[in-house]
Every structure is written in C-alpha cells, then in structure tokens.
Coordinates of C-alpha atoms in Angstrom, one line a residue:
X22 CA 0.0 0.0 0.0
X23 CA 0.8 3.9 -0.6
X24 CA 0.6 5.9 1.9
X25 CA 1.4 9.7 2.0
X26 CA 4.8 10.1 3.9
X27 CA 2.8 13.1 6.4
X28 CA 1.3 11.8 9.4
X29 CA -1.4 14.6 9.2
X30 CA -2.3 13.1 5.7
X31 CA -2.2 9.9 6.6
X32 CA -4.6 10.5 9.8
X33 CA -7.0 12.3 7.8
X34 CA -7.5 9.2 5.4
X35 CA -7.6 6.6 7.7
X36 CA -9.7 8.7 9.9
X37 CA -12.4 9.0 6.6
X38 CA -12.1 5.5 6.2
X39 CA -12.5 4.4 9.5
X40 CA -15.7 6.3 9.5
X41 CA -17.3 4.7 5.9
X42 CA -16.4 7.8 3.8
X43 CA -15.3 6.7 0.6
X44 CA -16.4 9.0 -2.4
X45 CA -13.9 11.7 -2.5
X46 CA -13.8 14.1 -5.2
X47 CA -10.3 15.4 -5.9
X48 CA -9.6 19.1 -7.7
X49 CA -5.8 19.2 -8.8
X50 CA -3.0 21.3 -6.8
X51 CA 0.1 20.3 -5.3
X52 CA -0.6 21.6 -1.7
X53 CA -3.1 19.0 -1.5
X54 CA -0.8 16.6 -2.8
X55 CA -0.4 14.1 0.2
X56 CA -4.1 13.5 0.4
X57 CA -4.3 13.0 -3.7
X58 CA -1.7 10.5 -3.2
X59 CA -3.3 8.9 0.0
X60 CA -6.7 8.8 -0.7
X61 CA -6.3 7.8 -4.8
X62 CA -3.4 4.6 -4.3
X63 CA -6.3 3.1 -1.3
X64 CA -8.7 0.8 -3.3
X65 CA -11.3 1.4 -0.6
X66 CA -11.6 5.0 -1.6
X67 CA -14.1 6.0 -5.4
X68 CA -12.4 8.9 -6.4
X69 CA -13.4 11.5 -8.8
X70 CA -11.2 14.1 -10.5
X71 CA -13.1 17.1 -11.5
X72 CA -11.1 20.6 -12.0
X73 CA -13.7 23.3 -11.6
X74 CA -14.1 23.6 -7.4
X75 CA -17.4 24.9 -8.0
X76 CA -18.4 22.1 -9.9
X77 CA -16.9 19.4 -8.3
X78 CA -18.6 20.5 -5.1
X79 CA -22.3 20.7 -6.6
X80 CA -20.9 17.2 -8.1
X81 CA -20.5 15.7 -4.7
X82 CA -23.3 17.5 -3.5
X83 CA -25.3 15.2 -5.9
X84 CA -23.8 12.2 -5.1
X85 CA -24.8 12.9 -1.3
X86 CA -28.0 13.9 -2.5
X87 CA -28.5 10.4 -3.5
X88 CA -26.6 8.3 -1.4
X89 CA -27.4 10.4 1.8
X90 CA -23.6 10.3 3.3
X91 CA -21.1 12.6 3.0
X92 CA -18.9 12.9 0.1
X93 CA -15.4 14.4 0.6
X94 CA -14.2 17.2 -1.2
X95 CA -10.2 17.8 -1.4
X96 CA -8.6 21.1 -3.0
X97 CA -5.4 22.6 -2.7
X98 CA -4.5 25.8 -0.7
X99 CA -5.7 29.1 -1.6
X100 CA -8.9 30.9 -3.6
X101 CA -9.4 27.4 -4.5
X102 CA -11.3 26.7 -2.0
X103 CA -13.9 29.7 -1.6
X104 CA -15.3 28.1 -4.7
X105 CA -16.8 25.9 -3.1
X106 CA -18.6 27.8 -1.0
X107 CA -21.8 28.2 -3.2
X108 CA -22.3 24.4 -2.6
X109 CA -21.5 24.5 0.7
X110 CA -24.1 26.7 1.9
X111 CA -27.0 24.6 -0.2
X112 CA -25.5 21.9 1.8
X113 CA -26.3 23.5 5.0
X114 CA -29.6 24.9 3.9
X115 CA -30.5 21.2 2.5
X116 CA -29.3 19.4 5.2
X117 CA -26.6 17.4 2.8
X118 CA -23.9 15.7 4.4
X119 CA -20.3 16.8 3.0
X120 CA -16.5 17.4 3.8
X121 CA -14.4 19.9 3.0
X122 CA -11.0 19.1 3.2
X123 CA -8.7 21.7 2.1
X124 CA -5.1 21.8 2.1
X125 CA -3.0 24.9 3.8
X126 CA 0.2 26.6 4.1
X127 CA 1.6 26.3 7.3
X128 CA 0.8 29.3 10.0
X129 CA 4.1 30.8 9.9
X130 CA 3.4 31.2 5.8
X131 CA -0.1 32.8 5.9
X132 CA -0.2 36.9 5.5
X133 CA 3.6 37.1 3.8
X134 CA 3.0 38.6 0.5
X135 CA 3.0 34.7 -0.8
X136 CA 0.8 33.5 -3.3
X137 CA -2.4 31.4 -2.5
X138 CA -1.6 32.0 0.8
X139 CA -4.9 33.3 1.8
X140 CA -6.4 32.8 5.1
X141 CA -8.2 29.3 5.1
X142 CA -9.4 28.9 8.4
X143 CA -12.7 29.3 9.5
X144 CA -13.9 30.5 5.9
X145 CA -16.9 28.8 5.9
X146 CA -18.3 30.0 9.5
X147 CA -21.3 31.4 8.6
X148 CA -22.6 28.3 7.4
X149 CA -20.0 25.2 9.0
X150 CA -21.8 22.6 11.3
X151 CA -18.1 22.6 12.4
X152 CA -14.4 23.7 11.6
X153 CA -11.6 21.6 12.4
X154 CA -8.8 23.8 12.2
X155 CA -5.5 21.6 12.1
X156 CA -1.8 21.9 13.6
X157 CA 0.8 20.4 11.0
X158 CA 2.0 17.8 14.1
X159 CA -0.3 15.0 14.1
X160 CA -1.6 15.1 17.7
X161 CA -4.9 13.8 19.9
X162 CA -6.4 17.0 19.2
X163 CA -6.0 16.8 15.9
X164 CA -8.2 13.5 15.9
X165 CA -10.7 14.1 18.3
X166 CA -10.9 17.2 15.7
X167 CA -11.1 15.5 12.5
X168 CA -13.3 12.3 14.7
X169 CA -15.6 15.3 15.2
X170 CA -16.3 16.9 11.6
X171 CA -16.7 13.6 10.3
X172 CA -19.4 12.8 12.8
X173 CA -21.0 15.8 12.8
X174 CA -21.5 16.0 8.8
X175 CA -23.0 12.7 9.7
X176 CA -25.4 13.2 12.5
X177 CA -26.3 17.1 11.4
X178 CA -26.9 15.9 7.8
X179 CA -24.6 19.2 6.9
X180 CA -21.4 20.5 5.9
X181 CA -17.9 20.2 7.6
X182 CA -14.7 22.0 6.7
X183 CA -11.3 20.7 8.0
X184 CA -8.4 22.8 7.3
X185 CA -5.4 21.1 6.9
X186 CA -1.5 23.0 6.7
X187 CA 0.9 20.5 4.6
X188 CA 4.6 21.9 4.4
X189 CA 7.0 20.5 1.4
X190 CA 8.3 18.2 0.4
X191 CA 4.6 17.2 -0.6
X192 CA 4.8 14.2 -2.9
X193 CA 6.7 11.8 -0.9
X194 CA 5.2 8.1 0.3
X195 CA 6.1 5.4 2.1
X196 CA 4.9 1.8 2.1
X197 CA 4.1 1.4 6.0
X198 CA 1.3 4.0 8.1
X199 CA 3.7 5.7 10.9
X200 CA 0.2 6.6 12.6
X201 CA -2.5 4.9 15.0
X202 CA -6.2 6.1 13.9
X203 CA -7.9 7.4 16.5
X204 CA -11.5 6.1 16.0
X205 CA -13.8 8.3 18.0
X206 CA -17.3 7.3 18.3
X207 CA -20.4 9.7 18.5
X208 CA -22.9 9.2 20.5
X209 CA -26.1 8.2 18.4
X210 CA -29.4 9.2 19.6
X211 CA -32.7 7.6 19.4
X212 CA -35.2 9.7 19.1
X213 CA -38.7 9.3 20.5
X214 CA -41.4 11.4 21.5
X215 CA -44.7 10.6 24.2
X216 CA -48.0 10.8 24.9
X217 CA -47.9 12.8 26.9
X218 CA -46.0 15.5 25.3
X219 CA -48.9 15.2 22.2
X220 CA -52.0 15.2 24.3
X221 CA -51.7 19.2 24.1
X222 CA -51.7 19.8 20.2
X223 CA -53.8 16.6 19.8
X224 CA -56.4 18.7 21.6
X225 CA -55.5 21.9 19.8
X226 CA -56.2 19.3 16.8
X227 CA -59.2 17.7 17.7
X228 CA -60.7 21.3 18.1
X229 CA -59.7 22.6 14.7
X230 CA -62.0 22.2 11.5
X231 CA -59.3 23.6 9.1
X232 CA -55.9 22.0 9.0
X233 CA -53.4 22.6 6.6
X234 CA -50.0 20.5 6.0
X235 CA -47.6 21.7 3.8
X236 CA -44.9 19.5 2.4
X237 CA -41.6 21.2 1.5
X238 CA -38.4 19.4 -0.4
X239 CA -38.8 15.9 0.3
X240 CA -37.2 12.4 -0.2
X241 CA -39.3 9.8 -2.1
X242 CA -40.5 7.1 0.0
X243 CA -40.2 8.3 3.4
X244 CA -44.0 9.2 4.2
X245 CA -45.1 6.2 5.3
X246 CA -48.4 5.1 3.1
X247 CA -50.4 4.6 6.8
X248 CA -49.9 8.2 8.0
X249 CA -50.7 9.5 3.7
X250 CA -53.9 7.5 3.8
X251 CA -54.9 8.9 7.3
X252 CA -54.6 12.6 6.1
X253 CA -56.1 12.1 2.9
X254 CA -59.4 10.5 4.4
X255 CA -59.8 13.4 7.1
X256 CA -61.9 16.3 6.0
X257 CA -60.9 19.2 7.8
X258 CA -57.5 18.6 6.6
X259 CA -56.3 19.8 3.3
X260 CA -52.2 18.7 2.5
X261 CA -50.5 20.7 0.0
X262 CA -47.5 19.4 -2.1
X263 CA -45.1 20.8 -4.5
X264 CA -43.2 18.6 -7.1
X265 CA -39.7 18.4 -5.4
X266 CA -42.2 17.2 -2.1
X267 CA -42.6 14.0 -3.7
X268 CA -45.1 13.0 -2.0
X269 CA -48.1 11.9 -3.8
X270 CA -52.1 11.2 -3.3
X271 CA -55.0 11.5 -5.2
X272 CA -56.5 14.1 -2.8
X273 CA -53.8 16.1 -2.0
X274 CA -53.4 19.4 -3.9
X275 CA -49.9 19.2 -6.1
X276 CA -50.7 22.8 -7.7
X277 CA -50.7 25.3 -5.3
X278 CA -50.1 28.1 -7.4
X279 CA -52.7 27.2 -9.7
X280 CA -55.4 26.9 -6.8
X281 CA -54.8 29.7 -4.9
X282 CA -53.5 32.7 -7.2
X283 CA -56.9 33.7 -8.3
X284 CA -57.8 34.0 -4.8
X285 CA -59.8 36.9 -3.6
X286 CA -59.3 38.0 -0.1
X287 CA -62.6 37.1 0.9
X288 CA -61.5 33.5 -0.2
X289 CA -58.1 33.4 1.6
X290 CA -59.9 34.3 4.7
X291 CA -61.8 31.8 4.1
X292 CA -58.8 29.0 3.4
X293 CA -56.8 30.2 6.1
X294 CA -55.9 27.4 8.4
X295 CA -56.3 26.9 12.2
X296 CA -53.4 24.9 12.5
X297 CA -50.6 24.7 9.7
X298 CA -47.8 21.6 9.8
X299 CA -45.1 21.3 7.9
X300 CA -42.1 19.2 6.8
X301 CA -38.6 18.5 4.5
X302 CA -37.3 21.4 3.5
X303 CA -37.6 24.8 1.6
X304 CA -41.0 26.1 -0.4
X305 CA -40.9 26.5 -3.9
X306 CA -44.4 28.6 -3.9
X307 CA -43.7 32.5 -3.3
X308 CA -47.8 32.6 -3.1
X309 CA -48.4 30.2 -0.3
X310 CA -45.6 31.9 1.7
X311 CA -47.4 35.4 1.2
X312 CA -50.3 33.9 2.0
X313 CA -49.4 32.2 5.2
X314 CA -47.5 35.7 6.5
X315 CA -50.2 37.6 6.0
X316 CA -53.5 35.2 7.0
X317 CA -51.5 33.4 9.8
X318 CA -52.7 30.4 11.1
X319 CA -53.0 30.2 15.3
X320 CA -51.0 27.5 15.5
X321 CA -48.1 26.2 12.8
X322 CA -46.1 23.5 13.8
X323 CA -42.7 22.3 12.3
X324 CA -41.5 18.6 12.0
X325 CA -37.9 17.9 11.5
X326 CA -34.9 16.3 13.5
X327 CA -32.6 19.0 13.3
X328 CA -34.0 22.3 12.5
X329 CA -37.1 24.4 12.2
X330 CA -37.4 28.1 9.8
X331 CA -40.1 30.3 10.8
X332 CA -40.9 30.5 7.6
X333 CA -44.5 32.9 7.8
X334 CA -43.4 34.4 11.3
X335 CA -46.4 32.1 13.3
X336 CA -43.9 29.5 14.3
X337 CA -45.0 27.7 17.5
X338 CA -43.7 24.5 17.9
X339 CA -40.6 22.5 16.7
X340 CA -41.2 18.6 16.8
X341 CA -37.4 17.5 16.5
X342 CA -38.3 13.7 15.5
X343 CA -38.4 11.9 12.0
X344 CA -41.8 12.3 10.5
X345 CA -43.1 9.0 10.6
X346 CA -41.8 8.6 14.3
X347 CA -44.4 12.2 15.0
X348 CA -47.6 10.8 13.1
X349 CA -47.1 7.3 14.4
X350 CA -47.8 8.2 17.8
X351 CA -50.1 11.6 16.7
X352 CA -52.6 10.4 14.5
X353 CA -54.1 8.0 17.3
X354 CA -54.7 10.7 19.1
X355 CA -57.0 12.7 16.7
X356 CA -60.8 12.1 16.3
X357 CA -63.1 13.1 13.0
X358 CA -63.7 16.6 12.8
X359 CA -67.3 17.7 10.6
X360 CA -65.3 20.4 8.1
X361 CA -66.3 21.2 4.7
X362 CA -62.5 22.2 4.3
X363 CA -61.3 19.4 2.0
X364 CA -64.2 19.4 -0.5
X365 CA -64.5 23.5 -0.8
X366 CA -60.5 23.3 -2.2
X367 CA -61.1 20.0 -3.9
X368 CA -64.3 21.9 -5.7
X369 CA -61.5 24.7 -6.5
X370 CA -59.0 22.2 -7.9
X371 CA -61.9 20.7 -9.8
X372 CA -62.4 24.2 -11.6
X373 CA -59.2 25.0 -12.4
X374 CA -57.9 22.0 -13.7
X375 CA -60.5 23.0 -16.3
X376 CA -60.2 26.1 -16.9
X377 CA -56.5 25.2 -17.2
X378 CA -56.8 22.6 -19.6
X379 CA -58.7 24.9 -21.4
X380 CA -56.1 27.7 -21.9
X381 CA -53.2 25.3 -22.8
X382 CA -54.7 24.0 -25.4
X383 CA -54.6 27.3 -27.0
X384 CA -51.5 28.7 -26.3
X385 CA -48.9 29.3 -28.9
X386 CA -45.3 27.8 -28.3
X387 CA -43.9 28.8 -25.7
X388 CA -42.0 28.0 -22.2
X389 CA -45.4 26.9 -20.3
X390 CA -46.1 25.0 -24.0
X391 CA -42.8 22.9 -23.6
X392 CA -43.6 21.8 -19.8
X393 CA -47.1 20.8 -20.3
X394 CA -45.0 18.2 -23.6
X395 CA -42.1 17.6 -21.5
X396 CA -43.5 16.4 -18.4
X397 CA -46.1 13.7 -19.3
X398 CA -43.4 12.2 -21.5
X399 CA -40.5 11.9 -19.0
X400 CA -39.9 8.2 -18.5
X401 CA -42.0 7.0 -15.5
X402 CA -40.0 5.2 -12.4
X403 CA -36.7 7.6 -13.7
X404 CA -35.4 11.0 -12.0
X405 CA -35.9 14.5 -12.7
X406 CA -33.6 17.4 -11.5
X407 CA -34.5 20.5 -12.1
X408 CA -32.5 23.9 -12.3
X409 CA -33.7 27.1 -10.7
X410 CA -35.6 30.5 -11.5
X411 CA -38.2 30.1 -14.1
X412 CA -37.9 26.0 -14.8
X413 CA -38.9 24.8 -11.5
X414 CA -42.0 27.4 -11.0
X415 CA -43.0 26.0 -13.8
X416 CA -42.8 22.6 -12.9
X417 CA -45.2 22.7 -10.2
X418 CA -48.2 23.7 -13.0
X419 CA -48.2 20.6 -14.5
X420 CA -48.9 17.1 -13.2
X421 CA -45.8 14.6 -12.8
X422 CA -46.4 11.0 -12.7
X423 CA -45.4 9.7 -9.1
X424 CA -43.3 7.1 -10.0
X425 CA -41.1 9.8 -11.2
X426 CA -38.1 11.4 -8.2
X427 CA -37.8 14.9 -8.2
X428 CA -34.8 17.0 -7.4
X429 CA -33.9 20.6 -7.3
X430 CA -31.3 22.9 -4.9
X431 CA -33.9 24.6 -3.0
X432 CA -31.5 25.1 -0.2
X433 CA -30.5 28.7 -1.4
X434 CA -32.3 28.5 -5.0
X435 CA -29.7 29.6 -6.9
X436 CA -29.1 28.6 -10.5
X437 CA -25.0 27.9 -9.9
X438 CA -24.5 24.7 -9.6
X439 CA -27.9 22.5 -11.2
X440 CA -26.4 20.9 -14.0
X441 CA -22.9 19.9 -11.5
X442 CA -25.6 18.7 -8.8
X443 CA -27.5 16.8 -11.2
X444 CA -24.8 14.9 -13.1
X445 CA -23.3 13.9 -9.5
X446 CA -27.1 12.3 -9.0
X447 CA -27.1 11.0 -12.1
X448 CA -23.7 9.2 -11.8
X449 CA -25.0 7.0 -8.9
X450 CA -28.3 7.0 -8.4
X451 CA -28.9 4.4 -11.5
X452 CA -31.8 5.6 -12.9
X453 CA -32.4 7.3 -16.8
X454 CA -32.1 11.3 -15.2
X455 CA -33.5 14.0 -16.7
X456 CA -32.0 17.9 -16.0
X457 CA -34.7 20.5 -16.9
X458 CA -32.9 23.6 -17.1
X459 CA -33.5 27.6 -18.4
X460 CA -30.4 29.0 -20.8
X461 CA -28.9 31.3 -17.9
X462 CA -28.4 28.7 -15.4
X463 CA -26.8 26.1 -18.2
X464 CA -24.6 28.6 -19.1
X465 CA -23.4 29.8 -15.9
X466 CA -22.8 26.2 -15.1
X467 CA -21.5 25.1 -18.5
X468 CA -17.8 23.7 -16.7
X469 CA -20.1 21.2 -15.3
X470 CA -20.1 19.0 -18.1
X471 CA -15.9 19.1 -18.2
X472 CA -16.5 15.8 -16.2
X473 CA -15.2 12.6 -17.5
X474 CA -18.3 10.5 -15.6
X475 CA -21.3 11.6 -17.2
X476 CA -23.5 8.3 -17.5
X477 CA -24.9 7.5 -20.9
X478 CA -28.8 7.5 -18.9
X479 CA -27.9 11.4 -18.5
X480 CA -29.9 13.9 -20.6
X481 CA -30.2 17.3 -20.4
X482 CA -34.1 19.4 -22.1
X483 CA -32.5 23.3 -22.2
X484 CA -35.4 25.3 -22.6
X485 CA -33.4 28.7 -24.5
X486 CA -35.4 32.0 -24.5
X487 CA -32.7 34.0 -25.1
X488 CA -32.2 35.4 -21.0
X489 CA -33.6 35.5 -17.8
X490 CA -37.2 35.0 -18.8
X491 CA -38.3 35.0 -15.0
X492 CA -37.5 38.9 -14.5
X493 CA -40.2 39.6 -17.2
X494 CA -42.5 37.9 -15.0
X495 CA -41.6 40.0 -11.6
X496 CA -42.6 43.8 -10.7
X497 CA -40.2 46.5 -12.6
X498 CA -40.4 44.9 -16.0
X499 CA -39.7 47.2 -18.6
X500 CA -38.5 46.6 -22.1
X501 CA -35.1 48.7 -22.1
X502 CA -31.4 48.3 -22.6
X503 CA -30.7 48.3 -19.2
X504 CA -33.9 45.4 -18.4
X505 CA -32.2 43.8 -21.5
X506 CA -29.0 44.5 -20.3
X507 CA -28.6 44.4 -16.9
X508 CA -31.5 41.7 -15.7
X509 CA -32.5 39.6 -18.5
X510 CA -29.0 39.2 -19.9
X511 CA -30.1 38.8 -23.7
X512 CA -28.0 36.8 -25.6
X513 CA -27.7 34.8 -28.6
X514 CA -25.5 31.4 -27.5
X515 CA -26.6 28.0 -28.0
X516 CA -25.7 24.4 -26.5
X517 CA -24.3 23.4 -29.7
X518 CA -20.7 23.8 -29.6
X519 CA -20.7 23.0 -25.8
X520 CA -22.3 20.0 -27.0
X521 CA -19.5 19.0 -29.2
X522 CA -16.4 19.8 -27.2
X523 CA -17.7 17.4 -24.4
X524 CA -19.6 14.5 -26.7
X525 CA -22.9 14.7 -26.2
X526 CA -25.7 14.1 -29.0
X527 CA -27.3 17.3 -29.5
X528 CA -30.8 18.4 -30.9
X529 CA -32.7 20.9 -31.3
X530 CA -37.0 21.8 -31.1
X531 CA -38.6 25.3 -31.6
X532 CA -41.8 23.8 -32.0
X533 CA -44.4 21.7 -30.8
X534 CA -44.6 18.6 -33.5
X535 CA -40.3 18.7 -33.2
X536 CA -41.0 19.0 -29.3
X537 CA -42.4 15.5 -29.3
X538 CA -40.6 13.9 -31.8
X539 CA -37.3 15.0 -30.3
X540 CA -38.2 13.8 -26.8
X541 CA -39.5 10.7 -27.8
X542 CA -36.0 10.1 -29.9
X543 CA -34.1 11.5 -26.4
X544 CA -34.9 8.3 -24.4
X545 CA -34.9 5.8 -27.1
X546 CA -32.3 6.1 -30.0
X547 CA -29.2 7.7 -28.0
X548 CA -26.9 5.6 -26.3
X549 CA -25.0 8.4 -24.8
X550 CA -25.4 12.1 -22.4
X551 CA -27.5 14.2 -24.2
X552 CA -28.7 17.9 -25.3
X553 CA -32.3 18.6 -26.2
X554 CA -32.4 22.5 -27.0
X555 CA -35.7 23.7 -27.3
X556 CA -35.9 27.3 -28.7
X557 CA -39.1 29.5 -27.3
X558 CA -39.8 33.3 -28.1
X559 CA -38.3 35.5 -25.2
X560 CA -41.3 38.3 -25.9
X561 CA -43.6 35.9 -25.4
X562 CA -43.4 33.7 -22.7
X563 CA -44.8 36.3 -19.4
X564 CA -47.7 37.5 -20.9
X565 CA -48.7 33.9 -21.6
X566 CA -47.7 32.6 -18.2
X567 CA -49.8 35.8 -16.4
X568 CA -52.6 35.2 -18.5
X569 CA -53.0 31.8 -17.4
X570 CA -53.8 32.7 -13.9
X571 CA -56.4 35.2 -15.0
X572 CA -58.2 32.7 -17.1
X573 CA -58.6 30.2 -14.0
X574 CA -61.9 31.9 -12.8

C-alpha cells in the first residue's frame, strides 16, 4: 500500500475511512498533494477528479444527495477553496452531508505577500456545522478534531470543513502507516417522542376544522403510506404538495399556485388554516408563503430532527423527531372533525384544472407550452432534476407521474450549480435522469459538463429564450437596454458547440410537433449524455404565463 509520507495526511484518510467515507472528489494542486496521493493509491476509496471547485462541489453535493452520506471534497490551498462555497451553503440549507477538506500553508506562511496563501481557516463560518482547524504535528487534538467533523456531517446531515497546513516536500510516500487512527465514536441518539407531550396539540387538533399541512423538499418514500392515507381521508384537513415534495395522493393538492393565485381576499380568509404543519425542507411557492404571512394560522407546527425556519413568522412548535416517528404516535390521538375544508378546495382544484386545460390547449409555443409536452413524457419510475428560477416554477403547474423522483437545490435556490448537482445524482443514483434547465443557469454552469463521468442514462431538455425570462414575470419589467442588459441578460449562445467539445448528442425543437418527436427520440435512440435544445420566443413567454392565472376563474 501507498501511503502519504505526512502523518497529518495519513490521519486524515484513515480517519475518513475508518468512519465509511469513501467518495472523495479530488480538484488538482500540489498543496493537497499528500491526500491525492493517500486517498487515490487506497482501493477502498471511489475517487473522482473534476477541475472546476465549483463544480466538483455541486458534483458531490449530488452524489450525497442520493446516497445520503457525506462525500469528501479535497482542493489545494488558496482561492481554490472559496469556490466551493456556493455548494456549501445549499449543503447547509438542505441538510446534505459533505467534507471539505482543504489543504494549507503552514501558519508561519499565511499573511507574507505569498501567493495562494490566503487565510483558510474558518472561511466557511457562517454556514459550518463545524471547523476543524489543524496543527501540521499530528496530535490527539487533531483527531478528536477530525473524529468530530466527520461525525457531525453525519449526524447534522450538513457541511464540515477541516483545514489542513501540509509543508514540502509534498509528494513523498512510504509503504508502511507511521500513525495509530484514533476512531472516535459519536454518541447516536434515538429519538422518540410521548403521549404525553402530544396530548396538548392533539387537543389543539381535535378542536380545529381547518388543518393545513404543507410539504416542502422531500425524499421519495419516506411518508409512510399509513400516515398518507390517514390525512387524505380526514376532511378538515387539506395537505398541499409541490413537485420536489414527492409525495403523492390522489386528494392532496400538487398545484398550489394554480389553486390559490386567483384567490380573492374574501376566499383566503376563508382558506386560512387553524393549525398549519409542515415538513422537509424549503417552499418552492412564493404565493403560499405570502399567503401564510399575511392570514397566519394560530398554531403552525414544524417537524424535522434538526432544525425548524419560521418561515410565515407564526412558528409555535418544533417537533425535532423523523416524521413518521411524529404521526405514528399523533394520528391516534385525533378524532373526526365535521369540516367542509377538503371538499370546498377539492371543488376549486376541480375548476381549475378545467379552466386550465382549457387555456393550454390554445396557447402558442412557448415555455409553459414545452412543460405541459415535457412532463407527461418523462420516463415513468426515472429522475428528474430541475435547475432554478423560471424551470422549477414551472414545474409545479403541471402534473408529474409519481413514479417519477424529483430533485432541485432549494436550499438557497440559486441557478449555480444544477447541472454539476444533477450529473453527481445521475452518476449514482442508476436511474435514466433527466435535468430540466433555463439558458442562464446552463450557461453559468456550463464547466459542469468538463466531467469525465457523465453516464450514458444522462440527458439534459435546455429550454433557450434567449435570457432570464423570470424577470419579465416579476414587478419593474420594462423593455429597455438596461432590463435587457442588466437583468435579463439577452444573448444569442446555443448548446451546440458545448455540445461538441464534451460529446454529447445534441438536438434541437422550436416547435411543438419537433418537441415531441425529439423527446421521444431523447430516451430511445441515443446511447450516450444528451442535449435537447428547445428554442421558445423571449417576448412571449410572461404575458402567456400571467394570463394563465387570469383565465382560472
């Protein structure tokens, strides 16, 4: 075996396999240099090499995604590593598991007009479940240290950094470990909940004819089907879903937007909930948040292990257990309530799923045109991932089959890292993967596909309307150089040559009847990753979308 001739390396490796983590992704230096060489010559360890720090980071924030531990990132000293701090903080936000391990100058080098010799520790503070700040001598300290992050990223599903100063000579090995591992255990917790503490909201429950829960990002398969068929058969509660919530009923409302845009105020008085619950992660719909804020129910309660965001500022109770664990011993609690609250938004959904139906099929092409094609023809029982901005506010208009996983970086909902994110997924999650994604947030992220591991199941619909389409849809629209300029970002680039340079078939649609003859060739005839560029008019697309809602009455 090779083994990096430092004993702070050589801790740090055994101390990540020790603990099970073996997906490293690896960006090229020579400061990190004795980890490269440690963690790449152990068989035990799947490395990845991807340049781009920003990329590789949303990379391993996919694979974590998916696998649900954390993934180890290793750069070398220097500005190198504040690129990956946009996938950092969707870590923390998400609640993903990763570890960043970055390599240093020694203390005596930082602040002396040196290059890359910026100052590493403690970078990522603001948004760090824990820094493990490392002397060059290997020590307990350091290991109880290094023990810690690791268990931490574990336990607080969230992101690590530990900061590690190498001095030359860097590339030297030996054949024998001149270290003992410290293996330090964390204390697991079981997490359980009583009666007793749930015989107070049970009552507040029991005594409430208008219940609302709202489902936020969510993993597929983790609702049990005994507490979903126990909400869906009460009456005076109504559950609200978006498509990342993945969670999925025939009488739960999946287009929230849709329902309750229209809404006079008479009728969101009316909707308003007694008692609001929620759980998984961030909202996708800006409307429900506005409406919660400013109709706030009496009581909301949050349910999540770790953490609870008072989202609509009515915030009254954090249930820090697993969901299933909370309506396992709830729900036996509650009694039948007489509430006309399901069917009055069920009669709702009724209507505007007509009046919907209606306007679509009389649209021209456009951006809402190419979701309601797209997303009945995504391959059922495979995975979608789905960029930010316009594409995923769009996604939650149109019905998804529910064999389908859905993905998107809601943690911070920016648009820098989707494509990165979803290729990581895609590389092991196994199934045919989809990316959805606007022109701006493709291009920004365009270095994600200088990747070497793109699976052949990976494709990629670009919807191209030649900017940021979803500032002609918010207040301050006005069509101007500096609009044009300044927030849309016109342009005229294509996929095409992208497409080239990194091998993946490309084709294009600008209409419907190419639409669906190019989707239905993207899943059957190509055998490797792929572009589908669909072309829609950028004058178009908000006046169509606004006039949808109107037309729901």
């Amino acid at each position: 075996m090779i083994y990096p001739k430092i004993p702070l390396a050589q801790s740090i490796i055994q101390t990540c396999l020790s603990k099970g983590i073996t997906t490293i992704i690896i960006s090229p230096g020579s400061r990190n240099a004795p980890l490269t060489l440690g963690f790449v010559n152990n068989r035990a360890f799947q490395c990845y090499s991807i340049a781009d720090e920003r990329s590789a980071a949303f990379f391993a924030l996919g694979i974590a995604q998916q696998s649900k531990q954390p993934v180890a990132l290793v750069c070398t000293s220097g500005s190198a590593l504040l690129n990956y701090y946009p996938a950092f903080s969707e870590a923390f936000y998400s609640q993903i598991p990763m570890i960043v391990i970055s390599a240093d100058r020694p203390q005596s080098k930082i602040d002396i007009g040196d290059g890359q010799t910026i100052r590493q520790e403690n970078v990522f503070a603001n948004h760090s479940l824990y820094n493990a700040n490392l002397d060059a001598a290997v020590s307990l300290e350091n290991d109880q240290k290094i023990n810690e992050a690791i268990s931490i990223a574990i336990d607080k599903k969230g992101p690590v950094h530990i900061n590690a100063p190498f001095e030359e000579p860097l590339y030297e090995t030996v054949s024998e470990l001149s270290i003992v591992v410290n293996n330090i255990a964390s204390a697991n917790e079981t997490q359980t909940i009583s009666i007793e503490e749930l015989a107070h909201f049970a009552a507040i429950w029991n005594n409430s004819s208008r219940k609302m829960v709202l489902v936020g990002v969510n993993d597929p398969n983790v609702v049990s089907d005994k507490t979903v068929k126990s909400l869906a058969k009460d009456n005076s509660v109504v559950v609200m879903t978006e498509t990342t919530s993945n969670l999925h009923h025939p009488s739960f409302i999946n287009n929230i937007d849709t329902i309750i845009t229209p809404f006079t105020n008479e009728d969101f008085e009316d909707f308003c909930p007694d008692v609001l619950v929620t759980f998984g992660g961030m909202i996708v719909s800006k409307r429900i948040k506005a409406f919660l804020r400013k109709y706030k129910p009496k009581h909301h309660w949050h349910i999540d292990t770790l953490r609870a965001y008072d989202t609509f500022g009515t915030l009254s109770k954090h249930f820090e257990v697993d969901t299933n664990v909370f309506f396992d011993a709830f729900l036996p609690l509650t009694t039948t309530v007489v509430s006309d609250y399901f069917e009055k938004i069920k009669s709702v959904q009724l209507l505007r799923k007509q009046k919907g139906a209606l306007y679509l099929d009389k649209i021209p092409f456009s951006d809402f045109k190419v979701f309601e094609k797209v997303m009945p023809l995504l391959p059922k029982n495979s995975q979608l991932q789905i960029s930010n901005s316009s594409a995923i506010r769009y996604a939650q208009l149109i019905d998804i089959d529910p064999s389908i996983e859905v993905y998107c970086n809601r943690g911070t909902s920016g648009i820098d890292g989707s494509t990165s994110t979803a290729i990581g997924a895609a590389v092991v999650n196994g199934k045919q993967t989809t990316l959805i994604t606007g022109d701006i947030g493709f291009l920004y992220d365009s270095n994600a596909l200088w990747n070497n591991y793109i699976p052949e199941n990976f494709k990629i619909i670009l919807i191209n309307n030649g900017g940021g389409g979803i500032f002609r849809i918010l207040p301050g629209h006005k069509e101007t150089p500096v609009f044009n300029t300044f927030f849309e970002t016109s342009h005229c680039l294509t996929a095409e040559h992208l497409a080239k340079m990194y091998g993946f078939e490309y084709t294009i649609a600008s209409d419907e009847s190419s639409l669906v003859k190019s989707l239905n060739d993207l899943y059957a005839q190509y055998e490797k990753p792929s572009i589908l560029e669909v072309f829609t008019p950028t004058l178009k697309n908000d006046t169509i979308l606004l006039q949808f809602f109107k037309e729901l009455v």
